[in-house]
Short mmCIF file of C-alpha atoms and ligand atoms in Angstrom, two decimals:
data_model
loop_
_atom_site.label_atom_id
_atom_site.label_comp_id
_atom_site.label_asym_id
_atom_site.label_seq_id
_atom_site.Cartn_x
_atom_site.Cartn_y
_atom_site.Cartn_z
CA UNK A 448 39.82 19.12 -11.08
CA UNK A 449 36.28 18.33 -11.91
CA UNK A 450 35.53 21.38 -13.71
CA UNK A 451 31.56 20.86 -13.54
CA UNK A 452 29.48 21.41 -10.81
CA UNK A 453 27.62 18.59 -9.03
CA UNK A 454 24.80 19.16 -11.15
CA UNK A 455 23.28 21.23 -13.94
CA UNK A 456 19.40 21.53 -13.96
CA UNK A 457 18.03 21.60 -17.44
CA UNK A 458 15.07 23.84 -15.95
CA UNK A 459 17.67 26.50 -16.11
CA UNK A 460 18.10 26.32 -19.99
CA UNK A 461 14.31 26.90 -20.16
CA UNK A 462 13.95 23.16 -20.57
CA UNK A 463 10.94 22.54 -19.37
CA UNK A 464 11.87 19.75 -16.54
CA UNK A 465 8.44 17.18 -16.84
CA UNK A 466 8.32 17.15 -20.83
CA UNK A 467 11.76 16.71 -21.97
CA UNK A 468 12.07 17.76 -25.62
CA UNK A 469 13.36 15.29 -28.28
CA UNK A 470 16.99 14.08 -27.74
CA UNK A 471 17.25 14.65 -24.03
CA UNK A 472 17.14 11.81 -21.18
CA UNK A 473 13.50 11.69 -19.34
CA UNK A 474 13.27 13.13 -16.12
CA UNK A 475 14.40 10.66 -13.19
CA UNK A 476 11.48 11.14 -10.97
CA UNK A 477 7.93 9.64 -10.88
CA UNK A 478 6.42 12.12 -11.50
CA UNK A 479 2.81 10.04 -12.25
CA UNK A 480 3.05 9.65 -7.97
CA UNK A 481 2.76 13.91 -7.87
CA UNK A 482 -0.17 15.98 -7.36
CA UNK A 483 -2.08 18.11 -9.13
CA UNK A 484 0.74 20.87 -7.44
CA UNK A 485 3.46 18.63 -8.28
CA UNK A 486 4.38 17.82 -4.73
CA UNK A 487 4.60 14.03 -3.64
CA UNK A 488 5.08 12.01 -0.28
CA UNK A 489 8.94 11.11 0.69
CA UNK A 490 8.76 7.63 0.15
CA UNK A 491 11.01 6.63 2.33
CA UNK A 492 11.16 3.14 1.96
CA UNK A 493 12.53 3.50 -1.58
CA UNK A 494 15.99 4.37 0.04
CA UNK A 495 18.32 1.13 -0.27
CA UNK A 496 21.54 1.18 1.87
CA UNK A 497 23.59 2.12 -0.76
CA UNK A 498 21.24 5.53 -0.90
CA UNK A 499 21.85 6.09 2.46
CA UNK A 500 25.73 5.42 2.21
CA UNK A 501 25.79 7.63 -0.73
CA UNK A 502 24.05 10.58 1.53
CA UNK A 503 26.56 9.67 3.93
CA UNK A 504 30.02 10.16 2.43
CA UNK A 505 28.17 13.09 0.08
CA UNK A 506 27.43 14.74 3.78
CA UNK A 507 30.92 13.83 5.30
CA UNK A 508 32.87 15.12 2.08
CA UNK A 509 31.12 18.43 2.32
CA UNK A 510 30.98 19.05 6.19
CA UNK A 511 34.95 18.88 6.62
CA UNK A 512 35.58 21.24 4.36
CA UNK A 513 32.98 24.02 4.98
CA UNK A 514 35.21 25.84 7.27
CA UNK A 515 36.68 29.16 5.73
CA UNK A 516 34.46 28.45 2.40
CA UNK A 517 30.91 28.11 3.86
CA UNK A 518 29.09 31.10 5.58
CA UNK A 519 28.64 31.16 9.29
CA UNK A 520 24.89 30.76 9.09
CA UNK A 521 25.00 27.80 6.58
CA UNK A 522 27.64 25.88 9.67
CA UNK A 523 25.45 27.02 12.18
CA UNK A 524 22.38 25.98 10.78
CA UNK A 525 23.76 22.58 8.93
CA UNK A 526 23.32 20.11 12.03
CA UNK A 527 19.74 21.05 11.62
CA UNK A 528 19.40 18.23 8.81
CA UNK A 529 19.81 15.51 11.93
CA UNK A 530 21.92 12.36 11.78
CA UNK A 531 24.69 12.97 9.19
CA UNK A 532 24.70 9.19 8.32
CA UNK A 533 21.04 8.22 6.33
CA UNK A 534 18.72 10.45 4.07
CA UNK A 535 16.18 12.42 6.68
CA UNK A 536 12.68 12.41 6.93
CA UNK A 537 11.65 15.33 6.17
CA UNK A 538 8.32 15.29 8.27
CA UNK A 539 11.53 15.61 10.88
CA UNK A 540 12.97 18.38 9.19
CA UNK A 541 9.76 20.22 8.44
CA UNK A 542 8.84 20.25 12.28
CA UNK A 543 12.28 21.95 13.11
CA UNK A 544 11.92 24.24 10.47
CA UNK A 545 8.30 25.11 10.80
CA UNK A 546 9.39 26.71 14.39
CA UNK A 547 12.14 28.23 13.27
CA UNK A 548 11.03 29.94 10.31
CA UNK A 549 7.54 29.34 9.13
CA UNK A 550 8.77 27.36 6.39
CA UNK A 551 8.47 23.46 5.62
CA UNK A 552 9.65 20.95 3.10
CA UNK A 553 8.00 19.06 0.52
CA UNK A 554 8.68 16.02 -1.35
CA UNK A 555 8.82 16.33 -5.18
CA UNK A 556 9.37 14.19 -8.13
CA UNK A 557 12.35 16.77 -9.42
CA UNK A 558 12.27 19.61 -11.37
CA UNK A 559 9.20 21.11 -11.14
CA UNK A 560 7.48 24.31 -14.04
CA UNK A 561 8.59 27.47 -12.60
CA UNK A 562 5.34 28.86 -11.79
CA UNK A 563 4.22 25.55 -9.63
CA UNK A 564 7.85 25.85 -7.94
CA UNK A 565 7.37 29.92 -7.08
CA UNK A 566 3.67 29.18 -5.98
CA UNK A 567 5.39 26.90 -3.50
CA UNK A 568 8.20 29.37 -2.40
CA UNK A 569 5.78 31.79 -1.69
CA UNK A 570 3.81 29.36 0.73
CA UNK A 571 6.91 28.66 2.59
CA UNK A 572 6.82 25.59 0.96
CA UNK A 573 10.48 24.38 -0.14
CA UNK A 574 10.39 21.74 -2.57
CA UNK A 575 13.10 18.64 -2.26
CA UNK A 576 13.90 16.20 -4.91
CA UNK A 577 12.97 12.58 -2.97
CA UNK A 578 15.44 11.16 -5.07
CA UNK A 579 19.21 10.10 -4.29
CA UNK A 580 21.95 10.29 -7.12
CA UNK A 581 23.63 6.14 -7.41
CA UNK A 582 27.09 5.58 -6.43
CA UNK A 583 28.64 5.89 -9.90
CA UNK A 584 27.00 9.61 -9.97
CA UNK A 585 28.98 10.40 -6.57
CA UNK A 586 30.84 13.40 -8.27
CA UNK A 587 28.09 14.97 -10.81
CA UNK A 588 24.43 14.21 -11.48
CA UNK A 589 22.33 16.00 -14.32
CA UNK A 590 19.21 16.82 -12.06
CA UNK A 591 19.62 17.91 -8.45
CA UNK A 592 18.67 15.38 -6.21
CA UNK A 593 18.14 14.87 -2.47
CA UNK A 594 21.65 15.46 -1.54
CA UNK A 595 21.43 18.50 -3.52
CA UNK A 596 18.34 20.18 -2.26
CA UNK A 597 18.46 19.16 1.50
CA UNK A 598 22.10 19.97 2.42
CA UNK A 599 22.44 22.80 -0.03
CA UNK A 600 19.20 24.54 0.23
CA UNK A 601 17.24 23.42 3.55
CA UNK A 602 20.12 24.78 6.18
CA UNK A 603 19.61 28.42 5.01
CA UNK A 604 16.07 28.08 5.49
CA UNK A 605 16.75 27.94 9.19
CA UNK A 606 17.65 31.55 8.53
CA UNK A 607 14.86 33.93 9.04
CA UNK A 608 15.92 37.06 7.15
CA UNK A 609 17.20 34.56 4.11
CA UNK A 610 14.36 32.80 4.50
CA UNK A 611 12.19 35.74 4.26
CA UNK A 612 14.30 36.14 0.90
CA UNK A 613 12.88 32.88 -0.12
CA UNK A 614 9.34 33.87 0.19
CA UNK A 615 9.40 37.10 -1.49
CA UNK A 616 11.59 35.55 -4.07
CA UNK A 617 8.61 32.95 -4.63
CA UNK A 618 6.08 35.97 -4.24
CA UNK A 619 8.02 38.08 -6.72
CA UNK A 620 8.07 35.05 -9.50
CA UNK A 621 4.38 34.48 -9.37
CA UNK A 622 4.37 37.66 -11.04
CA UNK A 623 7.09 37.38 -13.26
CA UNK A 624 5.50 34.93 -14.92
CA UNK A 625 2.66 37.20 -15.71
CA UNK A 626 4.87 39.98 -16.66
CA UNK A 627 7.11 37.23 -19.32
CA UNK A 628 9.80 37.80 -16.68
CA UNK A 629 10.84 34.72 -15.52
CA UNK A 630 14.83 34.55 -17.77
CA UNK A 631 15.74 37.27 -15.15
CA UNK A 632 13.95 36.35 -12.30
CA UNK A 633 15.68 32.75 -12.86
CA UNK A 634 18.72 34.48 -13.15
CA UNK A 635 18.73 35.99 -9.45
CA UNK A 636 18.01 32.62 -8.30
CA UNK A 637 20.41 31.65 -10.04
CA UNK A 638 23.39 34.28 -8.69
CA UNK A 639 22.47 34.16 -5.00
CA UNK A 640 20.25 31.04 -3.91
CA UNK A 641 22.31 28.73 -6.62
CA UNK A 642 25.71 30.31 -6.57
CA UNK A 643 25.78 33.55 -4.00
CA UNK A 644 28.74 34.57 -2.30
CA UNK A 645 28.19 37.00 1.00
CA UNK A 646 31.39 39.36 2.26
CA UNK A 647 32.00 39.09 5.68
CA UNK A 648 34.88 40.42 7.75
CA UNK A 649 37.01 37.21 7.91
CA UNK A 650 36.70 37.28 3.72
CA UNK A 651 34.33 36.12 1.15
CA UNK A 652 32.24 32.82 1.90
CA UNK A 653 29.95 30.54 0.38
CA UNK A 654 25.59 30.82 0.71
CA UNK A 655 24.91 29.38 -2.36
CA UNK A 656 23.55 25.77 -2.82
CA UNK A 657 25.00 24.71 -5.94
CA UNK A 658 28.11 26.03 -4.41
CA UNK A 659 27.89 24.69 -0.96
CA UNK A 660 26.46 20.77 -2.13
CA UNK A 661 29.26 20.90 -4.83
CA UNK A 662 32.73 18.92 -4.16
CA UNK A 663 35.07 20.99 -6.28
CA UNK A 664 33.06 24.51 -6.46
CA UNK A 665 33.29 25.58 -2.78
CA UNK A 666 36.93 25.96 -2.80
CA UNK A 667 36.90 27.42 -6.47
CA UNK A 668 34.59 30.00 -5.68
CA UNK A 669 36.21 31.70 -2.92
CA UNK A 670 39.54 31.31 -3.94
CA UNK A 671 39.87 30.83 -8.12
CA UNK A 672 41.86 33.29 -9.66
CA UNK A 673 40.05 32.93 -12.68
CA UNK A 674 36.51 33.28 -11.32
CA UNK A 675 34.98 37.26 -11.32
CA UNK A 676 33.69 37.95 -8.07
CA UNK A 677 30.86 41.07 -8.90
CA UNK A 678 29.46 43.34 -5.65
CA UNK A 679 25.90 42.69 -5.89
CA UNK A 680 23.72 44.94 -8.05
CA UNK A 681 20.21 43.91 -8.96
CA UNK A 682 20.18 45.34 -12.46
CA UNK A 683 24.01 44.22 -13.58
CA UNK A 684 22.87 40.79 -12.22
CA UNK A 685 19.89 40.34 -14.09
CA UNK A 686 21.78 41.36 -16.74
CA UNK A 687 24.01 38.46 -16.92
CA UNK A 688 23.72 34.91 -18.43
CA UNK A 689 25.09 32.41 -16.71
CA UNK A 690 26.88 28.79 -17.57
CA UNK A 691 25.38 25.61 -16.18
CA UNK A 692 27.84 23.07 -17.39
CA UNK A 693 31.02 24.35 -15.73
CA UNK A 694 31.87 26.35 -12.62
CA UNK A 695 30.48 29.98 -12.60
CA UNK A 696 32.48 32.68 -14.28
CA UNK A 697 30.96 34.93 -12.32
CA UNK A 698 29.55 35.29 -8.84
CA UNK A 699 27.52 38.42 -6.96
CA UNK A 700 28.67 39.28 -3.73
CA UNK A 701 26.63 40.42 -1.35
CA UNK A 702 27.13 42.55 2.09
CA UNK A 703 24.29 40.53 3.80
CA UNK A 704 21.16 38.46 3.67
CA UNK A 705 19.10 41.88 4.69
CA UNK A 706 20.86 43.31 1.63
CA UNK A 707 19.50 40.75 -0.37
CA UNK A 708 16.08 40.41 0.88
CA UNK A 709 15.81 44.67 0.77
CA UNK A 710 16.79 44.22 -3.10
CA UNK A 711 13.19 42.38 -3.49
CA UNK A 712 10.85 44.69 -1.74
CA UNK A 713 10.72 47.11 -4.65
CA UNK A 714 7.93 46.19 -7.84
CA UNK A 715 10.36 44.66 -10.38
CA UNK A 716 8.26 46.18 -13.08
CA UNK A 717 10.58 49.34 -13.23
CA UNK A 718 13.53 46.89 -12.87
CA UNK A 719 12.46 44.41 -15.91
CA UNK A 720 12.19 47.62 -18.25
CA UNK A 721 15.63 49.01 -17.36
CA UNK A 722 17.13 45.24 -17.50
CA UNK A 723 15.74 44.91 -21.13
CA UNK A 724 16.86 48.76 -21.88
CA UNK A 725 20.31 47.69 -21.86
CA UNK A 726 22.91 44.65 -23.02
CA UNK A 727 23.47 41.17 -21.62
CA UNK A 728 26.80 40.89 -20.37
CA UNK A 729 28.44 37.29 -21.11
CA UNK A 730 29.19 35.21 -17.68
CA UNK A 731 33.04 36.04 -16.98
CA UNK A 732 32.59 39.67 -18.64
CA UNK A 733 33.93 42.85 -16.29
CA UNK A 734 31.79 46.32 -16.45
CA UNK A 735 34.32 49.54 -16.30
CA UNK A 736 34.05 50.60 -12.51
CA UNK A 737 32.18 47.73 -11.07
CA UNK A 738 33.39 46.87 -7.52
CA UNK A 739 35.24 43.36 -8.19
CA UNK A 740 36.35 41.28 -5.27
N1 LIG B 2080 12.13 22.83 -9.47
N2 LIG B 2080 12.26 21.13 -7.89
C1 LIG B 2080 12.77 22.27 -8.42
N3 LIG B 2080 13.88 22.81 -7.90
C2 LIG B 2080 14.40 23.96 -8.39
O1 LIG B 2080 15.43 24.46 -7.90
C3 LIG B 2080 13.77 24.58 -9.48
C4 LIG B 2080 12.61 23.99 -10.00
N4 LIG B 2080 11.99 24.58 -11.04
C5 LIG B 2080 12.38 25.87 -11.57
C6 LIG B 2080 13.67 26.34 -11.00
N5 LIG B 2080 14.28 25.74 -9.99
C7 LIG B 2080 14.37 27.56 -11.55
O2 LIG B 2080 13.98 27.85 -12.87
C8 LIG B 2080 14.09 28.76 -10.68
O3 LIG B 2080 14.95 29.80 -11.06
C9 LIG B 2080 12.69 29.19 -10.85
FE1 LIG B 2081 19.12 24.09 -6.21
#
């Protein structure tokens, strides 16, 4: 089993994702095409049939097995990304979205600095990679990509109360960068807009992106005997590193996307100060008489 997920973004080690450091690849993207905001045009014409094939089988691998793994909003909301058989245009997208939600896409080079990438968020403005992964990096790609950001991320979006999530999340990192707080704000991206699970009464299922773009991960996280499987809790969560070259060790489960998007209307001030008051715990690590799925 391919033990890694479909990609790890260096952004999430802190790398900064537009000036590599020495001794890592450079990014993929153009990033010279980007604005001053770091968003960029969807050049679509850069797609070459084998792009679009890629999307294709990417999009048909996933879709047949969401069923018992992926949440009913994600299934509901997936057809939402149009044909299932080239890359979109997100203008298209956008337009759908817009009414739904409020919310629109952008195109961007890749990786984006955290504060221009919450700044966005908190517009309503999700930002997509315009890029597509080649053939040979079917199974895993370093940097997420299109596949990656538009069937993993953009369905949810359709979602108000999750998307409201979204924009608070984006509100709330603007000033966690002020406050130096952005390791555990990237960390509850991390546990529930990367890798959430949500309880619901036919079992656990999949809202996560990484999770629900991710071949081998869908079916691990929901039924792995080896993965932990943590009730959500705001302060244990930001507590805990995670792992971003193999499957998660553990995941937060939450009761619903209300729950979630409640857990950000509080200042995090308080929250940072108790987070910092008190250990990491190691991804995979159990706390004495925490609810575990
Ligand atoms: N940039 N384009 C892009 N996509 C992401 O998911 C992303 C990012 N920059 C920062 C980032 N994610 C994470 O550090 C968030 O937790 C902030
Ligand atoms: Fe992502």
């Amino acid at each position: 089993m391919n033990e890694q997920p479909d990609f790890h973004s260096g952004i999430n080690q802190g790398v900064p994702p537009v000036t590599y450091g020495e001794g890592s690849r450079p990014p993929r993207g153009d990033y010279a095409k980007a604005r001053a905001d770091y968003t960029c045009e969807q050049d679509y014409a850069q797609y070459s049939e084998a792009d679009h094939d890629t999307y294709r089988r990417l999009y048909a691998r996933q879709l047949q097995q969401l069923p018992g793994l992926a949440c009913d909003e994600f299934i509901s909301a997936v057809q939402q990304l149009g044909a299932p058989d080239r890359i979109p245009r997100f203008d298209d997208i956008s337009e759908r979205l817009m009414r739904a939600t409020g919310w629109q896409i952008v195109g961007v080079p890749g990786l984006i600095p955290e504060e221009a990438f919450f700044k966005l968020l908190a517009e309503r403005r999700f930002p997509v990679t315009d890029w597509m992964r080649k053939p040979e990096e079917f199974d895993y790609v370093v940097e997420p990509d299109v596949f990656h950001d538009l069937f993993g991320h953009v369905p949810l979006l359709f979602n108000p109360t999750f998307a409201d999530y979204m924009q608070a999340y984006g509100a709330g990192g603007m000033k966690a960068s002020r406050l130096d707080a952005c390791e555990l704000l990237t960390r509850l991206y991390w546990y529930t807009v990367e890798f959430g699970l949500i309880d619901t009464p036919q079992g656990l299922r999949a809202y996560g992106a990484g999770i629900l773009s991710s071949a081998g991960e869908l079916r691990h996280s929901i039924e792995s005997r080896e993965a932990l499987r943590v009730g959500f809790d705001l302060q244990r969560l930001m507590r805990t590193r995670y792992r971003i070259d193999t499957y998660q060790a553990t995941y937060f489960v939450i009761d619903s996307f209300k729950q979630l998007f409640d857990a950000t209307r509080p200042d995090f001030t308080p929250v940072y100060e108790a987070v910092r008051s008190q250990p990491v715990v190691e991804a995979g690590a159990v706390l004495a008489g925490e609810r575990v799925f």
